[in-house]
Every structure is written in structure tokens, then in C-alpha cells.
CSV table of C-alpha atoms in Angstrom, one decimal:
chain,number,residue,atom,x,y,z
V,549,UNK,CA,-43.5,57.4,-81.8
V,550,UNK,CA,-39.9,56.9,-81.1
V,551,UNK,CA,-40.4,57.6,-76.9
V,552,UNK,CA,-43.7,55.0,-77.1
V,553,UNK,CA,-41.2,52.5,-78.5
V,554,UNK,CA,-38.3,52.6,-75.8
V,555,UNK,CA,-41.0,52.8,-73.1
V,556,UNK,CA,-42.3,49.2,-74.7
V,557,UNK,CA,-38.8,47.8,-75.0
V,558,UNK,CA,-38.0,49.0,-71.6
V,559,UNK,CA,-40.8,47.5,-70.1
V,560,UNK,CA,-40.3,44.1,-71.9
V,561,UNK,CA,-36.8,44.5,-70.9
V,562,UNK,CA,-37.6,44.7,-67.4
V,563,UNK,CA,-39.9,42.1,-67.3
V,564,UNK,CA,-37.1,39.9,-69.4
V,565,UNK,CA,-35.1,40.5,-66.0
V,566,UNK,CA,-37.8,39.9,-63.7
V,567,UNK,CA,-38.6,36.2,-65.3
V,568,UNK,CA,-35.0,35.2,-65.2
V,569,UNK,CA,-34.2,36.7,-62.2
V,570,UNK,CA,-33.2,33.4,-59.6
V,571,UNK,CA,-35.5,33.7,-56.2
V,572,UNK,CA,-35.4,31.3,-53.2
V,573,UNK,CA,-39.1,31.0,-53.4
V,574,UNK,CA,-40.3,27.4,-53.7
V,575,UNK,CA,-39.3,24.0,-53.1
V,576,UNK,CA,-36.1,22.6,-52.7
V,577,UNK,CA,-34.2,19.3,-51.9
V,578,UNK,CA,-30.9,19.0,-50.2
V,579,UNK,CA,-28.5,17.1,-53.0
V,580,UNK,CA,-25.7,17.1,-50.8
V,581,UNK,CA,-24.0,18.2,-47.3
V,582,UNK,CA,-20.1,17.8,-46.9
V,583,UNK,CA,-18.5,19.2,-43.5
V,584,UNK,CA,-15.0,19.5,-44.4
V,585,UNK,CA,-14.2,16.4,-46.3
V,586,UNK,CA,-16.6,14.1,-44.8
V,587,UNK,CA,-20.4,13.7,-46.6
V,588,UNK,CA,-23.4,13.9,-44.7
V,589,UNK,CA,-26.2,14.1,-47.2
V,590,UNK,CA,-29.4,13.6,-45.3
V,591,UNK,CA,-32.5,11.3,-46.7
V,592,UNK,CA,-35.1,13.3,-49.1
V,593,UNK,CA,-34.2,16.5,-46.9
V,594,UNK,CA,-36.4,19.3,-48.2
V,595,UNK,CA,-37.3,22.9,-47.2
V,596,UNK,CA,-40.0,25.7,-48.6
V,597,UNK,CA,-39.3,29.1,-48.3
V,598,UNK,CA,-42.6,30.9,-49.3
V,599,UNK,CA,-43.3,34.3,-50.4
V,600,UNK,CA,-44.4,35.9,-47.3
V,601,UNK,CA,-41.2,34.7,-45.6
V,602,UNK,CA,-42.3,31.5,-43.9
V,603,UNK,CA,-40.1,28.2,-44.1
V,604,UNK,CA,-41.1,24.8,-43.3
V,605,UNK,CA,-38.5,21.9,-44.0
V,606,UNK,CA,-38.6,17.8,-43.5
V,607,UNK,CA,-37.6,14.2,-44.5
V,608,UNK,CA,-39.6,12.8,-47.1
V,609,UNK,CA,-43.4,12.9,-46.0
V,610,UNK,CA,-42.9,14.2,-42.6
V,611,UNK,CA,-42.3,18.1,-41.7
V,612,UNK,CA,-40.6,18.7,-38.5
V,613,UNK,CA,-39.6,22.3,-38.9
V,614,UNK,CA,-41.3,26.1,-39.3
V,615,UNK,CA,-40.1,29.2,-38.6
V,616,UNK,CA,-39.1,32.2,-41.0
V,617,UNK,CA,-36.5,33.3,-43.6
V,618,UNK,CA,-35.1,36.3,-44.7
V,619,UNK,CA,-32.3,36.8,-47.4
V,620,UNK,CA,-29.8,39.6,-47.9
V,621,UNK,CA,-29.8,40.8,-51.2
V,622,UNK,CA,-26.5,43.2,-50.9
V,623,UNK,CA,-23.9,40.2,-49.2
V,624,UNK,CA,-26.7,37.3,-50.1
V,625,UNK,CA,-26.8,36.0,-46.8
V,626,UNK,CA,-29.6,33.4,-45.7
V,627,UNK,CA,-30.9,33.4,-42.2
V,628,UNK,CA,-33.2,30.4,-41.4
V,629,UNK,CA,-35.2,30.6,-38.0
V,630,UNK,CA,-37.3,27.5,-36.6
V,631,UNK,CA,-39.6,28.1,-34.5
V,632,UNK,CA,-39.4,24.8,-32.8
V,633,UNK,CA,-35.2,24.3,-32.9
V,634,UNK,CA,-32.6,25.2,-31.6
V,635,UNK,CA,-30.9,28.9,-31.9
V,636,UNK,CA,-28.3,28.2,-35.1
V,637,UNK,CA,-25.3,30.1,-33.6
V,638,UNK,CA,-23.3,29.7,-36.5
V,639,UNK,CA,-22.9,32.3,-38.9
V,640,UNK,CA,-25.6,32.8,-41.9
V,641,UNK,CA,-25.2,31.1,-44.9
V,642,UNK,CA,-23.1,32.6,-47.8
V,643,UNK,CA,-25.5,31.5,-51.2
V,644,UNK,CA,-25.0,31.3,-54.9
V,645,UNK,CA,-27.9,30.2,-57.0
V,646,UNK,CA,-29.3,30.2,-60.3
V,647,UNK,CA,-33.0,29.1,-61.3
V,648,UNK,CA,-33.1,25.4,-60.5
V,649,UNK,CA,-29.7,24.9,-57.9
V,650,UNK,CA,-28.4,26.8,-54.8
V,651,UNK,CA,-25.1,26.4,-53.1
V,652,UNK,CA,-24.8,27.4,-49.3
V,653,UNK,CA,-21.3,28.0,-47.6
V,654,UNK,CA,-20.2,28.7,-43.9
V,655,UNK,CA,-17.8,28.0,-41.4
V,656,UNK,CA,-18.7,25.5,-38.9
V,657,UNK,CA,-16.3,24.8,-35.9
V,658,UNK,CA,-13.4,25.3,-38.3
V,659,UNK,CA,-14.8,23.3,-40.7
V,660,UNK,CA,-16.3,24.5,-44.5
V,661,UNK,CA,-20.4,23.4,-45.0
V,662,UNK,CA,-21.3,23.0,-48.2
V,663,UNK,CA,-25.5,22.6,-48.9
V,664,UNK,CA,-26.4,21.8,-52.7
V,665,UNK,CA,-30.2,21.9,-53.1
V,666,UNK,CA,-32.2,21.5,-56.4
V,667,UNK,CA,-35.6,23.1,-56.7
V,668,UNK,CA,-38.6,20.3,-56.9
V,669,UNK,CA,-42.1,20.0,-57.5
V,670,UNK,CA,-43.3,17.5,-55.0
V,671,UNK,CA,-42.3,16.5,-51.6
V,672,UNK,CA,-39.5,13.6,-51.9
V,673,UNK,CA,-39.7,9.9,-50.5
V,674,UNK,CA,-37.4,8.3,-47.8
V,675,UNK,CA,-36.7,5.1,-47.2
V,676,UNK,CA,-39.0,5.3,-44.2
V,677,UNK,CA,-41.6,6.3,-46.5
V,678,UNK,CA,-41.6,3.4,-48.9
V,679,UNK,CA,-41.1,0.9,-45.8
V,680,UNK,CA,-44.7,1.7,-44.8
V,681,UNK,CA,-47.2,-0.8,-45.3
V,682,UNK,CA,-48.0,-4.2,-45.2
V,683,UNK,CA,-45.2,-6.9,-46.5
V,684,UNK,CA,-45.5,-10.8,-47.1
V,685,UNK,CA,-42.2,-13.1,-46.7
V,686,UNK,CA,-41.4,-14.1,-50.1
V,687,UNK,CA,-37.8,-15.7,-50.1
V,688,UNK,CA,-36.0,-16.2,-47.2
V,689,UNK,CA,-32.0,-17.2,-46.8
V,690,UNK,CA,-30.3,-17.2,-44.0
V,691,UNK,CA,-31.6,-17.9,-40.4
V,692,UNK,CA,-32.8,-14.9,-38.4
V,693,UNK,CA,-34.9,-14.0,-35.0
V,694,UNK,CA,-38.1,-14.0,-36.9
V,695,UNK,CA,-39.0,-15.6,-40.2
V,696,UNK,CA,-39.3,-18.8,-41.5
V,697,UNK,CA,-37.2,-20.4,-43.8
V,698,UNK,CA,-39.8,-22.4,-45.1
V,699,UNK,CA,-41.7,-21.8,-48.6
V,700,UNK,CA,-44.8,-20.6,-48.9
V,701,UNK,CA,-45.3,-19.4,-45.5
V,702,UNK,CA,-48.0,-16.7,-44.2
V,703,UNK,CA,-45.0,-14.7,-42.4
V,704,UNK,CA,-45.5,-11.3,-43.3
V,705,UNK,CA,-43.8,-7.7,-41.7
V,706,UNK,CA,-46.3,-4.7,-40.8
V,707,UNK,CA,-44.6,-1.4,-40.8
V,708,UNK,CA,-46.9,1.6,-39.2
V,709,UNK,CA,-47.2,5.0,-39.3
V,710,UNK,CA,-46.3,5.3,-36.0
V,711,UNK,CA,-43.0,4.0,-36.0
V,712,UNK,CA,-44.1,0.7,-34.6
V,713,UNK,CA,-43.7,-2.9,-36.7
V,714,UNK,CA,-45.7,-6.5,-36.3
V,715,UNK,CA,-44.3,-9.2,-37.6
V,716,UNK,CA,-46.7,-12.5,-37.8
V,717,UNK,CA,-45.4,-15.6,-38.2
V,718,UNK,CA,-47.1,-19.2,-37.5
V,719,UNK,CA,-45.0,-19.2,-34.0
V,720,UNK,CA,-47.5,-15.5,-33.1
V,721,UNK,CA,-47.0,-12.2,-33.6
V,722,UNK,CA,-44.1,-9.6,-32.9
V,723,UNK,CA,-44.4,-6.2,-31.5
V,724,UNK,CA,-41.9,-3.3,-31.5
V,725,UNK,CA,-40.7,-0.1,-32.8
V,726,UNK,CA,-38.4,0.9,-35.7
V,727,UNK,CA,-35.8,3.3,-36.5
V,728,UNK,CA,-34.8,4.2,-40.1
V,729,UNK,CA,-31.4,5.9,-40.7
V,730,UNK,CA,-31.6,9.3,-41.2
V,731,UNK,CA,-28.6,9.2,-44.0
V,732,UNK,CA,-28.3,5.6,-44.8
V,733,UNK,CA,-31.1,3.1,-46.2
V,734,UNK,CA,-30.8,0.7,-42.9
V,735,UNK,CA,-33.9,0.6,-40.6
V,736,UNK,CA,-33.4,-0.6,-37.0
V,737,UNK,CA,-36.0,-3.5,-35.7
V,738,UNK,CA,-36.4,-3.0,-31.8
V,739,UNK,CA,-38.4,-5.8,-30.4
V,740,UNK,CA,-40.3,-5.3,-26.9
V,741,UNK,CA,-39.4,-7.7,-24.2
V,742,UNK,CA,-36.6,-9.5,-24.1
V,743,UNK,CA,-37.2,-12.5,-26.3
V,744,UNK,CA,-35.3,-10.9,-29.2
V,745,UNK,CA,-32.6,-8.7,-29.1
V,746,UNK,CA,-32.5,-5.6,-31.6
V,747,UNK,CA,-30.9,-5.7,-35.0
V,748,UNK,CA,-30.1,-3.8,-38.4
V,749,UNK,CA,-31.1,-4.4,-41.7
V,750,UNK,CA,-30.0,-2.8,-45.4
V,751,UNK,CA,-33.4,-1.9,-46.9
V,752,UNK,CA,-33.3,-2.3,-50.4
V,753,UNK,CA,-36.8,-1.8,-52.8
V,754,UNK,CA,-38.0,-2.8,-56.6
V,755,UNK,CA,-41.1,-1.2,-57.3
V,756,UNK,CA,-43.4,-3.5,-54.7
V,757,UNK,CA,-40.4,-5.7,-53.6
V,758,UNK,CA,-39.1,-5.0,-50.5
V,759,UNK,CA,-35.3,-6.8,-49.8
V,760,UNK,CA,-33.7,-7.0,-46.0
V,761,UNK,CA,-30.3,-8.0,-45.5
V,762,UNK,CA,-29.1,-8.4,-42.0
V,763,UNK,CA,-25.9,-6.2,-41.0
V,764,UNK,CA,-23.1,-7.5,-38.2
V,765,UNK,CA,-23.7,-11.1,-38.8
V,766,UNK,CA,-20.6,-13.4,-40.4
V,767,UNK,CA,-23.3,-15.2,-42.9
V,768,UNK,CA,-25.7,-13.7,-45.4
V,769,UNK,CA,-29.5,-13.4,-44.1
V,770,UNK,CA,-31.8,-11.7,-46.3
V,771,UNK,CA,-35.9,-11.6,-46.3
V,772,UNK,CA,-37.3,-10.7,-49.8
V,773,UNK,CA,-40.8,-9.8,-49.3
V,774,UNK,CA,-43.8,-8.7,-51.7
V,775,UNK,CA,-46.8,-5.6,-50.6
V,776,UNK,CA,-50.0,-6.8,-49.5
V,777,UNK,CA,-53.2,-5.3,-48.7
V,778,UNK,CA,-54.4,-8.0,-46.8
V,779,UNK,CA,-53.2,-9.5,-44.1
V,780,UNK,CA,-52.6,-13.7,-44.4
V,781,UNK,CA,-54.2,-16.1,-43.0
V,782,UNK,CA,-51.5,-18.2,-41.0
């Protein structure tokens, strides 16, 4: 009677152990990146190490990164190989973790790297990611390349998929492609031709309001606009 009882409270001891027992497996999101003492967090970075030691990783919605993983459980050191990146000739991460947050460590050119990541559920959202769509020009102030200053004007700004934009106005329609900034919310308008020179704007969002601000310009432009699933009749 007395060995059938240790066996039980071993085995629920040992799964006790197993349960709380911190693995890589799942989803995470990079919180933070500082090299030395400078920051540079990335946007809704993410990676997924899965159990048959496969990785993918990405910004927001997009994955642009697979490969495999493999983790050291004597020293703890993390190895990360992409399949379609470049060889990582640094030395492999040094990593602490406990059920829900990870800290990574190395030595880069001299320099310390610190990576915080917090396990999630769901893929995070970028800037990039809520900038798709279609937009209508709800408030304008300031005078810019594009938009009217006028009130209730059609004037609305089509982000794509595919990295291109369309902005209509009553004067036609604009074509070009966009950049959005991999650690800042700032997306980069590149017109084609060369009616309209490039330019930057702060992206800034309230549930279905989207707000531009125009950067390097000595007076304050801004473009409030409003999502649409239509596009207006100008």
C-alpha cells in the first residue's frame, strides 16, 4: 500500500514538473531589442518555434522567414537557422525564460543584444497592417501635394496589398508605392513620375480613423481620414 502511494505521488510529481516546466514552443513577440544603449525594437516582430523544430518568424501579417531551431539544454543556447537569410555569424543566443517571457543575450561587434519576447496567441498587427484599405479625406489642414483643403470632398487614399497606393482626388487619380517603417509608425508615399516628389508622414489610427501628419515641413499638414468600402463618386 505504502510503495502504490509514492509511485502515485511520484508520478503526479513528475507531471507537476512537466506542466511548469518553461519550453520555447509557441508563439512569441519581440517586446524589445537594445544594441548597446541604443533601442531598436522592430514593429509586431514575431517568431514560432514548433515542436518538430521548425521556425517561421515575421512583421505583423506577413512571414518572411523559415528555417529550423534547436536549443541547448546544458548552456541554453538558441541557434536559429533561415532558410532563406543570411548565415547569422554571431554567436548563439544566451536565453533565460520562464512560461510567458524570454530574454536573449550575445555579443554583437562589441556591442550587448538584448531580445525580450512575450509568448502570444495570435499573430500581431503593424502599422502597415492597419493602413490597408480604403480611406476617405475627412479633415484636412495644412496644404500638401495631394488633397484638397476643401470640405466635403470625394478625395480618398487606397492603400493595397501590394505595396502600391491611389489617391483620387477631383484633379484625377495618383499612382505609386509605399514604404512603412519597419521600427517607427511613419509610411513613405512614392509617387510615379515626376509630378510629385516623395514624402513622409506620422501614421497615427483611432479605431477606423486614420490621421497623417507630414514630417520635414516648417508648418503643420495633417489629413484625417475615415475607412470606406466603397469608393466615392468624385
Amino acid at each position: 500500500m505504502n510503495k502504490n502511494y509514492l509511485l502515485v505521488l511520484l508520478g503526479i510529481t513528475f507531471l507537476f514538473s512537466c506542466e511548469n516546466n518553461p519550453t520555447i514552443e509557441g508563439l512569441w513577440i519581440v517586446k524589445s531589442v537594445t544594441v548597446g544603449e541604443e533601442e531598436m525594437t522592430p514593429n509586431g516582430r514575431w517568431m514560432r518555434f514548433n515542436s518538430d523544430f521548425t521556425q517561421e518568424s515575421g512583421n505583423g501579417w506577413f512571414q518572411h522567414s523559415t528555417g529550423e531551431w534547436s536549443l541547448e539544454p546544458d548552456n541554453h543556447e538558441l541557434t536559429v537557422i533561415n532558410e532563406n537569410g543570411l548565415d547569422d555569424l554571431n554567436e548563439p543566443f544566451k536565453v533565460k525564460m520562464s512560461n510567458n517571457e524570454m530574454i536573449w543575450e550575445r555579443m554583437e561587434e562589441g556591442l550587448i543584444v538584448i531580445v525580450k519576447l512575450e509568448r502570444i496567441i495570435q499573430l500581431p498587427t503593424t502599422s502597415g497592417d492597419k493602413l490597408l484599405g480604403l480611406w476617405k479625406l475627412d479633415e484636412s489642414v495644412g496644404t500638401d501635394n495631394y488633397f484638397s483643403t476643401s470640405m466635403g470632398t470625394n478625395d480618398y487614399l487606397f492603400f493595397r496589398w501590394d505595396k502600391r497606393f491611389v489617391i483620387g482626388t477631383e484633379n484625377g487619380k495618383v499612382h505609386g508605392v509605399y514604404n512603412v517603417h519597419g521600427h517607427k509608425p511613419e509610411v513613405e508615399l512614392i509617387p510615379y513620375g515626376e509630378q510629385f516628389e516623395r514624402d513622409f508622414w506620422i501614421i497615427d489610427f483611432d479605431e477606423n480613423t486614420l490621421k497623417l501628419k507630414l514630417l520635414n515641413t516648417d508648418s503643420i499638414v495633417s489629413r484625417n481620414f475615415i475607412r470606406i468600402h466603397q469608393f466615392p463618386q468624385n
